[in-house]
Amino acid sequence: MRTLVLIRHGESVWNRENRFTGWTDVGLTDTGAAEALRAGRTLKNEGFAFDEAYTSVLKRAIKTLWIILEEMDQMWIPEHRHWRLNERHYGALQGLNKAETAEKHGMEQVHVWRRSYDIPPPPLAAGDPRNPARDPRYAELDPADIPLTESLKDTVARFLPYWHEAIAPRILAGRRLLIAAHGNSLRALVKHLDGIGDDAIAGLNIPTGIPLVYELEDDLRPIRSYYLGDPDEVARATQSVADQIKR
């Protein structure tokens, strides 16, 4: 049996402000840092240890990973950062308040942009200062790989090459891995691992700061998956994410 642990970063500043974040690089709130600390403590108390860690190039995920590894006294393990683990790119919605956007465009339209599988939000204009092409961390990428908007389907297509080429081989080699990433990049991976249908994925919510453990067969098919921690707390956190979708 092989084990993989996933964790969505703790609450970010724009999570708190109910704004579309995407590739915008915002930090954690104090609550988010506390969620990461609690996750690290839980993993340590449950006897987990890791050989390598993977995260995005966005600081809310990086900081979550650092806090967890520090709490586990494992900051020395190799850490791999990659843009393919970034959050879904929310296009021209990035930075906008979700409730105000719903008032302008209608709740139904915003819900389509947020939760449909293959309909992306309006794209950024190429000259928009929010265009990732202007960010030095993406300077070496093929311009065709830099999104101006993404649906979840696009996020799956972006994430999976890195999974197949970099992460999965390390699991198959017996390495114990932790992935600290984002709500939608992790939903993309969970969709792949669990074979969730395009329509059903809309109902999957991943709470912030709670470790999600996958026990995998040798061919990486899931045996089972479960959240670590108190079941009532996990249920409340998951419901909180669902409630935020309606805001």
Short mmCIF file of N, CA and C in Angstrom, two decimals, residues 64 67 117 127:
data_model
loop_
_atom_site.label_atom_id
_atom_site.label_comp_id
_atom_site.label_asym_id
_atom_site.label_seq_id
_atom_site.Cartn_x
_atom_site.Cartn_y
_atom_site.Cartn_z
N THR A 64 1.69 27.41 3.89
CA THR A 64 0.99 26.30 4.54
C THR A 64 1.92 25.10 4.68
N ILE A 67 4.66 25.71 7.38
CA ILE A 67 4.15 25.62 8.76
C ILE A 67 3.95 24.16 9.15
N TYR A 117 -17.89 22.39 -15.14
CA TYR A 117 -16.62 21.70 -15.41
C TYR A 117 -15.85 22.33 -16.56
N GLY A 127 -3.10 42.62 -22.27
CA GLY A 127 -2.39 43.73 -21.66
C GLY A 127 -2.77 44.00 -20.22
#
